[in-house]
Amino acid sequence: MNGQVLRMSGVTVRRGEAELLREVDWTVEEDERWAVLGPNGAGKTTLLSVAAAQLAPDSGTVGVLGEPPAGAGATELRSMVGFAGSAVANRIPDSMAVLDLVISAAYGYLGRFGEEYGTVDYGRGRALLARWGVGRLADRRFGTLSEGERKRVLIARALMADPELLLLDEPAAGLDLGGREDLLGRLGVLADDLDAPALVIVSHHVEEIPPGFTHVLMMRDGAVTAAGPMEYAMTGENLSETFGLPLKVEHDGQRWSARAV
Ligand SMILES: Nc1ncnc2c1ncn2[C@@H]1O[C@H](COP(=O)(O)OP(=O)(O)OP(=O)(O)O)[C@@H](O)[C@H]1O
Ligand SMILES: [Mg+2]
């Protein structure tokens, strides 16, 4: 593998008259950690669905891990991309046990029953839950979890198959201050881990970008407004264009913050 885990070229997604994604070009290398920013409705979740090989574009090309996502091996390919977010959470039955949910991802299925799982899978599932601070929830039903607990369980699940690419859609949304800071710390540890997959997180807030993230992609109305290494692309000018109001941005060496001018 040449180190490139995701490549999009001219990707366009249409629904009726609307263009959800417009001519998106984007590449992610295996050692990169990307933050995707943009206002509500910008197309961020749509972008992740395409990257996760769960949605095919109407035009343009997508290479996930060097293969076109449609066709042979699509299920296997999907298991090489971890995806956590409300688009995934909405498809999980409330009655599903947390540990079953996590380990069923080992084979790229969403909570499919009747598979044969081994002791190794159960051990790995419990270890992942513990690593994300929710080990005590292994035997609970998914429907009984709080918003913050769900987010952590879904990240553990997304890592179960040891993916090459991890996509997290708004991992910190809805968390309280302590929960957010704890989660960002854990994501920062992942970002610094050389063995970790390529990472992409979607957020509305620059304050939710974990330390160690290297690149930013900004989008508005389905189109990319800026993309590149943090130190070049994360500017007040780019943020202002993306969110449609004058903003200034600051960096304290670890974390970003932004406010209206
Ligand atoms: N089937 C559809 N038909 C028409 N428009 C759609 C359809 N599905 C999604 N959209 C629109 O596509 C746009 C992009 O949606 P998407 O969920 O990707 O945005 P987002 O950037 O993730 O927003 P948010 O920050 O609110 O999660 C939205 O305006 C949404 O209403
Ligand atoms: Mg979204």
XYZ file of C-alpha atoms and ligand atoms in Angstrom:
293
model
C 0.000 0.000 0.000
C 1.281 3.454 -0.870
C 0.037 5.038 2.347
C -3.009 6.640 0.809
C -6.198 5.425 2.472
C -8.803 7.644 0.823
C -8.967 9.460 -2.477
C -11.929 11.411 -3.822
C -11.919 13.162 -7.151
C -14.771 15.319 -8.454
C -17.219 13.618 -6.068
C -20.783 14.850 -6.509
C -23.913 13.578 -4.716
C -27.347 14.751 -5.870
C -30.800 14.330 -4.346
C -33.398 15.781 -6.689
C -32.378 19.361 -7.465
C -29.995 19.563 -4.512
C -26.275 18.917 -4.724
C -25.226 17.523 -1.342
C -21.598 17.265 -2.441
C -20.145 19.276 -5.285
C -16.953 18.294 -7.058
C -15.126 17.283 -3.883
C -11.431 16.448 -4.216
C -9.775 15.030 -1.097
C -7.007 12.614 -0.217
C -6.145 11.180 3.191
C -2.796 9.538 3.892
C -2.412 6.868 6.547
C -0.497 9.073 9.002
C -2.860 12.055 8.710
C -5.478 13.197 11.233
C -8.188 15.364 9.683
C -10.812 17.631 11.167
C -13.802 18.357 8.899
C -15.582 21.605 9.763
C -18.660 23.308 8.377
C -22.099 24.625 9.301
C -25.275 22.525 9.575
C -26.248 21.081 6.222
C -22.807 21.642 4.650
C -22.539 17.991 3.606
C -20.155 16.646 6.261
C -22.130 13.518 7.122
C -22.714 12.872 3.421
C -18.963 13.140 2.877
C -18.272 10.559 5.605
C -20.909 8.194 4.214
C -19.122 8.284 0.868
C -15.755 7.767 2.565
C -17.195 4.815 4.505
C -18.271 3.221 1.198
C -21.891 3.337 2.372
C -23.005 5.837 -0.256
C -21.913 5.878 -3.877
C -21.452 9.275 -5.536
C -23.500 10.238 -8.619
C -20.333 11.348 -10.338
C -16.626 11.437 -9.583
C -14.410 8.661 -8.280
C -13.697 7.326 -4.799
C -10.856 5.076 -3.812
C -11.062 3.656 -0.314
C -7.853 1.857 0.607
C -6.930 1.833 -3.045
C -10.072 0.050 -4.242
C -13.286 1.373 -5.729
C -15.865 0.780 -2.965
C -18.614 -0.738 -5.090
C -18.457 -4.276 -6.410
C -16.575 -7.271 -5.121
C -15.268 -7.142 -1.592
C -17.412 -4.153 -0.547
C -18.352 -5.772 2.762
C -14.756 -6.554 3.552
C -13.796 -3.031 2.551
C -16.413 -1.584 4.871
C -14.948 -3.503 7.757
C -11.630 -1.774 7.037
C -13.257 1.601 7.596
C -14.566 2.355 11.089
C -17.504 4.765 11.143
C -19.177 6.203 14.241
C -21.911 8.791 14.356
C -25.652 9.310 14.449
C -25.983 7.825 10.947
C -24.762 4.565 12.536
C -26.469 4.974 15.940
C -29.890 5.396 14.321
C -29.706 1.896 12.878
C -28.969 0.153 16.168
C -31.875 -1.523 17.970
C -32.375 -0.233 21.531
C -32.428 -3.792 22.833
C -28.942 -4.620 21.558
C -26.418 -5.454 24.285
C -23.418 -3.119 24.230
C -20.759 -5.841 24.114
C -22.570 -7.669 21.293
C -22.791 -4.424 19.357
C -19.064 -3.843 19.686
C -17.862 -7.328 18.797
C -20.279 -7.761 15.899
C -18.292 -5.006 14.145
C -15.331 -7.376 13.950
C -16.750 -8.715 10.720
C -18.221 -5.526 9.295
C -21.805 -6.260 10.282
C -24.089 -4.026 12.275
C -25.218 -6.145 15.181
C -25.936 -9.291 13.235
C -26.908 -12.184 15.429
C -25.998 -15.802 14.934
C -22.301 -15.240 14.230
C -19.790 -17.349 16.105
C -17.619 -15.148 18.261
C -14.613 -16.378 20.177
C -13.106 -15.560 23.539
C -10.584 -13.355 21.758
C -13.383 -11.205 20.330
C -15.067 -10.810 23.720
C -11.744 -9.901 25.324
C -10.969 -7.350 22.648
C -14.469 -5.868 22.861
C -14.207 -5.436 26.639
C -10.713 -3.954 26.337
C -11.900 -1.405 23.768
C -14.859 -0.407 25.934
C -12.492 0.046 28.886
C -10.083 2.085 26.760
C -12.878 4.530 25.918
C -13.992 4.766 29.548
C -17.185 2.694 29.285
C -16.040 -0.766 30.356
C -18.753 -0.908 33.027
C -21.463 -0.630 30.348
C -20.604 -3.868 28.508
C -23.741 -5.704 29.643
C -26.193 -2.808 29.296
C -28.661 -2.389 26.436
C -27.729 0.303 23.907
C -31.101 2.038 24.292
C -30.451 2.723 27.988
C -27.234 4.685 27.428
C -26.811 8.448 27.690
C -25.701 10.449 24.668
C -22.104 10.640 25.863
C -22.021 6.927 26.676
C -23.336 6.081 23.207
C -20.615 8.142 21.554
C -17.896 6.244 23.395
C -19.444 2.844 22.728
C -19.676 3.651 19.027
C -16.010 4.643 18.885
C -15.048 1.361 20.562
C -17.240 -0.449 18.035
C -15.667 1.415 15.100
C -12.201 0.297 16.246
C -13.174 -3.362 16.729
C -12.235 -4.459 13.210
C -8.844 -2.721 13.501
C -9.684 -0.386 10.602
C -7.256 1.480 8.357
C -9.467 4.557 8.451
C -11.577 5.802 11.369
C -14.392 8.277 10.672
C -16.053 9.979 13.653
C -19.084 12.187 13.000
C -19.375 14.772 15.802
C -17.854 12.621 18.567
C -18.010 15.465 21.124
C -21.479 16.838 20.339
C -23.855 16.607 23.286
C -21.131 15.849 25.842
C -20.786 17.842 29.057
C -17.594 19.842 29.600
C -15.801 17.117 31.563
C -16.925 14.439 29.152
C -15.765 16.450 26.166
C -12.333 17.147 27.620
C -11.897 13.509 28.621
C -12.887 12.313 25.148
C -10.623 14.839 23.405
C -7.753 13.621 25.581
C -8.384 10.036 24.500
C -8.645 11.089 20.856
C -5.391 13.008 21.265
C -3.706 9.825 22.500
C -5.049 8.015 19.437
C -3.811 10.815 17.163
C -0.279 10.405 18.564
C -0.319 6.613 18.192
C 1.733 5.634 15.132
C -0.213 2.362 14.875
C -3.589 4.117 14.895
C -5.626 4.286 11.697
C -5.910 7.463 9.658
C -8.413 9.641 11.535
C -11.191 11.935 10.372
C -13.461 13.742 12.813
C -16.384 15.984 11.899
C -17.213 18.907 14.141
C -18.950 22.281 14.217
C -16.426 23.708 16.665
C -12.686 24.234 16.361
C -12.566 23.795 20.161
C -13.442 20.119 19.592
C -10.355 19.355 17.505
C -8.152 17.035 19.583
C -4.454 17.790 20.027
C -2.275 16.166 17.391
C -4.665 16.662 14.490
C -2.682 17.590 11.401
C -5.112 18.653 8.657
C -8.396 20.481 8.237
C -11.072 20.373 5.543
C -13.756 23.048 5.579
C -16.977 22.848 3.620
C -20.073 24.884 2.929
C -23.070 24.116 0.695
C -21.557 20.806 -0.412
C -18.318 22.339 -1.631
C -14.845 22.404 -0.087
C -13.889 25.932 0.981
C -10.410 25.089 2.306
C -8.290 21.983 2.847
C -4.735 21.313 3.894
C -2.306 21.179 6.809
C -3.672 22.903 9.951
C -0.949 25.536 10.064
C -1.860 26.814 6.596
C -5.562 26.116 6.216
C -6.867 26.934 9.720
C -7.146 30.691 9.249
C -9.727 33.230 10.327
C -10.296 34.024 6.668
C -11.122 30.406 5.761
C -13.318 29.920 8.844
C -15.150 33.191 8.121
C -15.901 32.136 4.560
C -17.006 28.687 5.690
C -19.339 29.790 8.494
C -20.441 33.032 6.853
C -19.460 35.503 9.578
C -16.234 37.281 10.523
C -14.242 35.005 12.826
C -10.804 35.026 14.328
C -8.990 31.883 15.313
C -6.353 31.192 17.957
C -4.066 28.276 18.737
C -2.452 27.744 22.133
C -0.014 25.093 20.943
C -2.448 22.239 21.610
C -6.005 23.366 20.981
C -7.863 25.800 18.728
C -10.503 28.366 19.560
C -12.560 30.740 17.451
C -14.875 33.652 18.090
C -16.708 36.352 16.165
C -14.669 39.467 15.508
N -32.594 12.755 0.481
C -32.309 14.057 0.525
N -32.916 14.947 -0.307
C -32.615 16.262 -0.272
N -31.697 16.787 0.536
C -31.056 15.965 1.372
C -31.316 14.565 1.411
N -30.525 14.012 2.354
C -29.803 15.034 2.877
N -30.136 16.200 2.290
C -29.559 17.540 2.585
O -28.184 17.498 2.323
C -27.526 18.494 3.093
C -26.262 17.920 3.680
O -26.606 17.014 4.714
P -25.514 16.429 5.719
O -26.219 15.571 6.697
O -24.400 15.827 4.947
O -24.990 17.782 6.410
P -24.026 17.978 7.637
O -22.928 18.902 7.211
O -23.637 16.677 8.217
O -24.978 18.781 8.651
P -25.046 18.735 10.273
O -23.908 19.592 10.718
O -26.353 19.386 10.582
O -24.935 17.315 10.710
C -28.561 18.985 4.091
O -29.014 20.256 3.689
C -29.676 17.961 4.017
O -30.947 18.537 4.271
Mg -23.975 15.752 10.026
